[in-house]
CSV table of C-alpha atoms in Angstrom, one decimal:
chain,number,residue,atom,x,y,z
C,1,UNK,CA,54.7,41.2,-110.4
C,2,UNK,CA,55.9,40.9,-106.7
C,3,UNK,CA,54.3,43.1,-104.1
C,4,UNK,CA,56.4,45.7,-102.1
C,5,UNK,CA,56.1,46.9,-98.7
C,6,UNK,CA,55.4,49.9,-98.3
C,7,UNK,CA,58.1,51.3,-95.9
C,8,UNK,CA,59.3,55.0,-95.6
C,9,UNK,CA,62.1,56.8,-94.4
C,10,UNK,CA,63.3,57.2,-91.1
C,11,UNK,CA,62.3,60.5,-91.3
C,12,UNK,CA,58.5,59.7,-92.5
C,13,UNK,CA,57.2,58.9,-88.5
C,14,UNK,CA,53.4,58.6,-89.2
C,15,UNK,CA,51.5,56.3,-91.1
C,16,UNK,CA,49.2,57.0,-94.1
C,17,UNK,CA,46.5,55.4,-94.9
C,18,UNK,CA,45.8,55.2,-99.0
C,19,UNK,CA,42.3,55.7,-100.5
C,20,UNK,CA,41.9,52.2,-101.7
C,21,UNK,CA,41.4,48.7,-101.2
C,22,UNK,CA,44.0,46.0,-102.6
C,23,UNK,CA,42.1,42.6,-104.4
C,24,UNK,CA,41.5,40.8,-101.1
C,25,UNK,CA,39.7,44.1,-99.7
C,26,UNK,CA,42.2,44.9,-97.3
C,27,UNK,CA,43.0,48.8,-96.9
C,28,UNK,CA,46.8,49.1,-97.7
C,29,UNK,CA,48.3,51.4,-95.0
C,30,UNK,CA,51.6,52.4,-94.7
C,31,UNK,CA,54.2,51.1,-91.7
C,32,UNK,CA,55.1,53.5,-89.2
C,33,UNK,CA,56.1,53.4,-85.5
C,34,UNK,CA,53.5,51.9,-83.7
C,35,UNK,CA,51.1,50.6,-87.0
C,36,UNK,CA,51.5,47.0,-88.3
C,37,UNK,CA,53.5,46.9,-91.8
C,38,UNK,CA,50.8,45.5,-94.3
C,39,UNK,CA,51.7,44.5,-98.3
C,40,UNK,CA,50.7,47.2,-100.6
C,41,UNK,CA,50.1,45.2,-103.8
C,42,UNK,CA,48.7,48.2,-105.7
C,43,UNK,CA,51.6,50.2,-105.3
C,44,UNK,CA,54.1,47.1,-106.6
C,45,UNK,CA,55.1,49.5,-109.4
C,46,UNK,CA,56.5,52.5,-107.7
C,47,UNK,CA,59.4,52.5,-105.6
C,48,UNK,CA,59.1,52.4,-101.9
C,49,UNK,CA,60.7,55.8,-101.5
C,50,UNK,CA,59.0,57.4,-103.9
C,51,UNK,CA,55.5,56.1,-102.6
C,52,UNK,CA,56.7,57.0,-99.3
C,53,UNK,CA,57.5,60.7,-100.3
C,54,UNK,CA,54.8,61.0,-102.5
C,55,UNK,CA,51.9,59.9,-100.0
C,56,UNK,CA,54.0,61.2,-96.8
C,57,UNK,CA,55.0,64.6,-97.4
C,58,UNK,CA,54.2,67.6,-99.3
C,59,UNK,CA,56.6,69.4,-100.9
C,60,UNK,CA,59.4,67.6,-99.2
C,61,UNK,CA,58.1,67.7,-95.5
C,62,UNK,CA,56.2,65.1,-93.4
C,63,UNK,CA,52.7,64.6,-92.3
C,64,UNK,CA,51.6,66.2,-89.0
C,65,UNK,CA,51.3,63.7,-85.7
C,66,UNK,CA,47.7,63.3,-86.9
C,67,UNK,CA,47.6,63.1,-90.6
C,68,UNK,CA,46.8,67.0,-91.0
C,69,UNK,CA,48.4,69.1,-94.1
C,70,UNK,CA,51.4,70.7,-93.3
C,71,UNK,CA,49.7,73.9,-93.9
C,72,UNK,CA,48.3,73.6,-90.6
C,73,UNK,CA,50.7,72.5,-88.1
C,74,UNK,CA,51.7,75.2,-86.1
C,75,UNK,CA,54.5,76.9,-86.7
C,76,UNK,CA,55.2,75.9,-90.5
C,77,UNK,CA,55.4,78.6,-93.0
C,78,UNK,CA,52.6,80.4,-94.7
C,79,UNK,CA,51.7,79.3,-98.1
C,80,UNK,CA,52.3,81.9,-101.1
C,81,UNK,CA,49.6,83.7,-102.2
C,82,UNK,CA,49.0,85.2,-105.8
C,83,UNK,CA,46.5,86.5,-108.0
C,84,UNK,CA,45.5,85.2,-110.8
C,85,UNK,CA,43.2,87.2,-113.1
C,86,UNK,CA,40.1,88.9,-110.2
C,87,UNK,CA,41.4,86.0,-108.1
C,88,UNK,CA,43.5,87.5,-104.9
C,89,UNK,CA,45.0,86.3,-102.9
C,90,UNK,CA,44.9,82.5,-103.1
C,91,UNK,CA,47.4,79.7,-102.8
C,92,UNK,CA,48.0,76.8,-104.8
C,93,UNK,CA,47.5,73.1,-102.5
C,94,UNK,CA,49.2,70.2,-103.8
C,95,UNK,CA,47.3,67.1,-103.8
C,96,UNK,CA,49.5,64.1,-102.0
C,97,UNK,CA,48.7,61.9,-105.1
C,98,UNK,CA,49.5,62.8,-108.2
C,99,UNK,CA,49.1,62.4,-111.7
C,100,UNK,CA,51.7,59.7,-112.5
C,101,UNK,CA,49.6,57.9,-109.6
C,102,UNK,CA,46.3,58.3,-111.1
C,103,UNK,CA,47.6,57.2,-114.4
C,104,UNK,CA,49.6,53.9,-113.1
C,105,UNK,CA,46.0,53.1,-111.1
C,106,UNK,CA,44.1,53.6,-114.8
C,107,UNK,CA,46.8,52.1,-116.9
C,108,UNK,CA,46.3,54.6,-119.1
C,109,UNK,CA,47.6,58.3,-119.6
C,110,UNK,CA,46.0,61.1,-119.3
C,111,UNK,CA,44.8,63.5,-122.4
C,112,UNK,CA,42.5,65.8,-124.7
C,113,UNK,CA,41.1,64.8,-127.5
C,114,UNK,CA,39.8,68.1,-129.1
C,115,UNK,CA,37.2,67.2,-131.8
C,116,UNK,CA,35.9,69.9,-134.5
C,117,UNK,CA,33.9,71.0,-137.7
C,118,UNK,CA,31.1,72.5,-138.5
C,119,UNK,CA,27.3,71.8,-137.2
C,120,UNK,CA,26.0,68.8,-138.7
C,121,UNK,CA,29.9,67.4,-139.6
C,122,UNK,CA,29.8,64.2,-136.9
C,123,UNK,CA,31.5,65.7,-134.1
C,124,UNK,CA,29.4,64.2,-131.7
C,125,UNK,CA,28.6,60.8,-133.0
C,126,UNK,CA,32.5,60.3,-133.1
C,127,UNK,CA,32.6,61.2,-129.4
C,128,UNK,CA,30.2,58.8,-128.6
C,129,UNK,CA,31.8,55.9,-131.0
C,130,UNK,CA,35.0,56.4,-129.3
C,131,UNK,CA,33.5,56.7,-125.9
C,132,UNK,CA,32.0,53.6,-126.6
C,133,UNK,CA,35.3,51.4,-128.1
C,134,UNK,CA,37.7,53.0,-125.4
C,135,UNK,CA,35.2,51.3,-122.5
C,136,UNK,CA,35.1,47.9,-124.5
C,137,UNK,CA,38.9,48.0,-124.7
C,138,UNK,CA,38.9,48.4,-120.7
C,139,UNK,CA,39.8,52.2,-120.8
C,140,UNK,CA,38.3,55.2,-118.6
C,141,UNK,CA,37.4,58.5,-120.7
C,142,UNK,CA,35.1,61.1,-120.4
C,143,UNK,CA,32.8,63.5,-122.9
C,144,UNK,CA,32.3,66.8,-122.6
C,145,UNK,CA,29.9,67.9,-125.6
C,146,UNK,CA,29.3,71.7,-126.8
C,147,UNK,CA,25.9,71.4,-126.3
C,148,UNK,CA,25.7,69.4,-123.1
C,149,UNK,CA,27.8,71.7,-121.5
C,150,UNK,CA,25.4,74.9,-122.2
C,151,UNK,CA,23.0,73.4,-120.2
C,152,UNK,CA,24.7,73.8,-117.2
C,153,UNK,CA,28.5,75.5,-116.8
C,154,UNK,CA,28.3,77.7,-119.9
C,155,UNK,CA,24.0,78.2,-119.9
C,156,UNK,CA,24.9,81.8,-119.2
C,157,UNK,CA,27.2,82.2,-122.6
C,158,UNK,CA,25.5,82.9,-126.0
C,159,UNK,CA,26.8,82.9,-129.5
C,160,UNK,CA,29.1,86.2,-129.8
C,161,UNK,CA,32.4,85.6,-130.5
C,162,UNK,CA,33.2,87.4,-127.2
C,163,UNK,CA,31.1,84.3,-125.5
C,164,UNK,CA,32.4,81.8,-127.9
C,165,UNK,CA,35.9,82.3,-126.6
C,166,UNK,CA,34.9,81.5,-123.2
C,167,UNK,CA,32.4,79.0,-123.9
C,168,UNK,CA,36.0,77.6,-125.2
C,169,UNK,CA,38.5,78.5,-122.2
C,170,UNK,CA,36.3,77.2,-119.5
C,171,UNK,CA,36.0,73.7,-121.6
C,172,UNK,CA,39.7,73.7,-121.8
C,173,UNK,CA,40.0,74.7,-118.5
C,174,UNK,CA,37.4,71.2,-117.3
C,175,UNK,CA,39.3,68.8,-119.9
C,176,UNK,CA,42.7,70.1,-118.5
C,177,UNK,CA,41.5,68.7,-115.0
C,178,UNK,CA,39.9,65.6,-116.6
C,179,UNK,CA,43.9,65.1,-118.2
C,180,UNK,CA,45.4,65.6,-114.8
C,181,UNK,CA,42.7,63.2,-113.4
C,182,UNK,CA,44.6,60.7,-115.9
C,183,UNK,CA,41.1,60.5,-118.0
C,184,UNK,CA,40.9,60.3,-121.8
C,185,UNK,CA,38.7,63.8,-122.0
C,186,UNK,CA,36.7,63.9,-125.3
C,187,UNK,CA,35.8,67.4,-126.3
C,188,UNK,CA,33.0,67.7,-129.0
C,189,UNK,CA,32.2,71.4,-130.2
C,190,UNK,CA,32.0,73.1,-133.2
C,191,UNK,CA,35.0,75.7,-131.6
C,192,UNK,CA,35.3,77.7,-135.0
C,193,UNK,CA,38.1,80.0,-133.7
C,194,UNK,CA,41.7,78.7,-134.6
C,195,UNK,CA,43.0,81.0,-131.8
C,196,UNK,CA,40.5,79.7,-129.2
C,197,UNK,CA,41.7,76.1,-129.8
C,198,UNK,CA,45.6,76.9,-129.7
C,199,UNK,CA,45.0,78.3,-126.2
C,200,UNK,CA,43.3,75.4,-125.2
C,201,UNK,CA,46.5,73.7,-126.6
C,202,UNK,CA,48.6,75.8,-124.8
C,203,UNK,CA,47.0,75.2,-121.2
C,204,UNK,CA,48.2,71.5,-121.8
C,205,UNK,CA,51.5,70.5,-121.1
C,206,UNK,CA,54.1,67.3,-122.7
C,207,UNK,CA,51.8,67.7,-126.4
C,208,UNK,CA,48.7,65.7,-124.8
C,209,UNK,CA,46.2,67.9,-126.8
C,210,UNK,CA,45.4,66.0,-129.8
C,211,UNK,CA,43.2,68.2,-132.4
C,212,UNK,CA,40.8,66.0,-134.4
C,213,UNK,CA,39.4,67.6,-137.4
C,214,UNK,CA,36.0,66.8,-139.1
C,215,UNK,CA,37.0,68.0,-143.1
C,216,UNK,CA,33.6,67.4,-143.7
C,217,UNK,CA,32.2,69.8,-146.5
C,218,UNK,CA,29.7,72.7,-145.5
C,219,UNK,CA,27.4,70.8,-148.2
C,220,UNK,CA,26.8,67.0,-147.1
C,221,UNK,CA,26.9,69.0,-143.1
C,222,UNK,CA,23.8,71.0,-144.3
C,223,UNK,CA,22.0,68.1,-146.1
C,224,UNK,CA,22.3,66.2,-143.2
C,225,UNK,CA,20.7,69.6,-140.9
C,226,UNK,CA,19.4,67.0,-138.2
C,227,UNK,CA,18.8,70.3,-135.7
C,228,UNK,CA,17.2,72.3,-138.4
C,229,UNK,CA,19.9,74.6,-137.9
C,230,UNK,CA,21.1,75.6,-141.6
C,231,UNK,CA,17.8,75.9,-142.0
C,232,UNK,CA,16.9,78.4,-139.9
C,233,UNK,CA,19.6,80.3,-140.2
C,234,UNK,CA,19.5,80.5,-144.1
C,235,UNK,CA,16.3,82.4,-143.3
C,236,UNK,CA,17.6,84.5,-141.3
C,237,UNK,CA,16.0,83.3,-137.7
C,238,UNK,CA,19.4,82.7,-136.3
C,239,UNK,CA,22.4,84.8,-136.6
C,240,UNK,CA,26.4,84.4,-136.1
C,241,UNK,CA,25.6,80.8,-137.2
C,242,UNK,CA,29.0,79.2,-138.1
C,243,UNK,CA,29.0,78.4,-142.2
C,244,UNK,CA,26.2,80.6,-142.9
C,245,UNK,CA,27.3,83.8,-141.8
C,246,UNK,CA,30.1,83.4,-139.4
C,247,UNK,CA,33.7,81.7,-140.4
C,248,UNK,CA,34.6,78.6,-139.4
C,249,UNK,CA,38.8,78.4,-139.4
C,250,UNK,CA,39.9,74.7,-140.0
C,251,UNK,CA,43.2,73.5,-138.2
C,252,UNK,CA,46.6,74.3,-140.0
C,253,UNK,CA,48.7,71.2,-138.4
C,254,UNK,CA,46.2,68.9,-136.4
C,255,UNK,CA,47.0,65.6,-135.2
C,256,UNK,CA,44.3,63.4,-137.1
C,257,UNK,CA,42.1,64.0,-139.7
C,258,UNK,CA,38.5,62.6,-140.2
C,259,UNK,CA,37.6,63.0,-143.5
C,260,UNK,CA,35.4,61.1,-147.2
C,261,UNK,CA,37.2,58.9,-148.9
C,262,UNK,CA,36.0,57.9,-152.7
C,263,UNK,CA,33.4,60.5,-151.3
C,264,UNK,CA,32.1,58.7,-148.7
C,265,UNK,CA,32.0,59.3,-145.1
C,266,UNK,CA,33.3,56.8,-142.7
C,267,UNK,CA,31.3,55.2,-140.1
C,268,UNK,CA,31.4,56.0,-136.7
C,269,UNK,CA,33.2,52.9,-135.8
C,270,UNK,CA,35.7,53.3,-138.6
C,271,UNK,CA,36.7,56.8,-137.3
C,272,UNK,CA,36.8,55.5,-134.1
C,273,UNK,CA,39.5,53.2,-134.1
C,274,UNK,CA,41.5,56.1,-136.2
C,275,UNK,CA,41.7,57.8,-133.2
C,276,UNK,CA,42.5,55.2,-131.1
C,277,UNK,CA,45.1,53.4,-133.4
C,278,UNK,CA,46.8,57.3,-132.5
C,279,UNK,CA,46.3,56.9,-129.0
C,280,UNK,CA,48.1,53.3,-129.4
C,281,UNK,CA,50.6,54.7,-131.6
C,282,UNK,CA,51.3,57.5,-129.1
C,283,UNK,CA,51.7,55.5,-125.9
C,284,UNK,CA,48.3,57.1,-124.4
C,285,UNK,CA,46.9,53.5,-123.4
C,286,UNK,CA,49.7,52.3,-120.8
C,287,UNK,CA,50.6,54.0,-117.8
């Protein structure tokens, strides 16, 4: 492809340097009165005047004589405030890059791929298959596993249903940024709740929530038991433990389905590339 140059409007009188280097390791800067015009190669496939507006204004006005958001120049209007559950008073800031930017730089689009079954049902050993293939292939995701994330952002949640919901709205709330990022977030948890998951869907816009579901039978997860879990709640040392004696509610219209077949369950690189012949399918892996 043929390089552009990165010109703005008239009315665009500053130039902006971008956050990253083209292949000769020359910053790319924007031209402006009084600064050089330099080749952009990395922006070749966006428009000049939509880089320029993108990277040059917010919300359709320009850059201060320094660079500063126009929220601080003197003079320009307050932004809006809201509130937003206990939140007062706060104001959304737009980012000058966005997330059709992120996703052209990645070559890749931006999603959630919601993975879940019971304890013991491969959840996790999927995650990290696909992790795995999506690197080989060249392609940037992310894994945000149930338990992992109790260790730090959700160490103060237990096992009520009351904590289980927000053990699952804060991990939608993470993979939603991942998305925006332009990352391919991997979420591995049980999530038992049909209702938490479709709010998780609903936080996502343009259908990039894509529901994988382990239909792995409570049997074969409990023979396998590699935590010791069934065990130990079959005796009654753990409570609220989903399949014993809490309800696990298995998707009504999910996207892909993991699941025996002739009674055998596939290997981790088998369900792997089910999930990512979806993605292809689906136009996830292109910008």
């Amino acid at each position: 492809m043929s390089s552009i140059l990165f010109l703005p409007p008239a009315n665009y009188t500053v130039a902006v340097e971008l956050g990253f280097r083209d292949s000769r390791s020359k910053r790319c800067w924007s031209a402006g009165a009084g600064f050089p015009k330099r080749w952009c190669p990395r922006m070749r496939s966006i428009r000049a005047e939509t880089a320029a507006e993108t990277f040059g204004s917010r919300k359709g006005e320009s850059l201060g004589p320094n660079g500063e958001c126009d929220c601080d120049i003197p003079g320009r209007s307050a932004p809006a405030l809201s509130n937003v559950g206990n939140s007062t008073n706060i104001a959304w800031h737009e980012c000058p890059v966005g997330k059709l930017e992120r996703q052209i730089l990645l070559n890749q689009k931006g999603c959630v791929i919601w993975i879940t079954g019971l304890s013991g049902s491969g959840k996790s050993t999927l995650a990290s298959a696909l992790s795995r293939e999506l690197y080989a292939l060249g392609y940037l995701s992310y894994v945000l596993d149930g338990d992992n994330i109790r260790h730090g952002l959700n160490k103060d949640l237990c096992f009520k249903a009351q904590d289980r919901a927000e053990n699952i709205r804060r991990i939608g709330e993470v993979a939603k940024l991942f998305a925006d990022a332009g990352v391919i977030c991997i979420a591995s948890l049980i999530s038992p709740y049909r209702r938490d998951r479709d709010a998780c869907r609903a936080m996502l816009p343009e259908s990039i929530f894509i529901e994988v579901y382990m239909d792995i039978s409570l049997e074969v997860c409990e023979s396998r038991d590699a935590k010791g879990l069934y065990k130990l709640a079959r005796e009654g040392k753990i409570k609220g433990f989903t399949g014993v004696d809490d309800t696990y509610e298995p998707p009504l219209n999910c996207e892909i389905v993991i699941a025996p077949t002739d009674g055998e369950c596939p290997p981790p690189g088998a369900m792997a590339k089910q999930v990512i012949s979806y993605l292809n399918e689906n136009g996830f892996l292109k910008a």
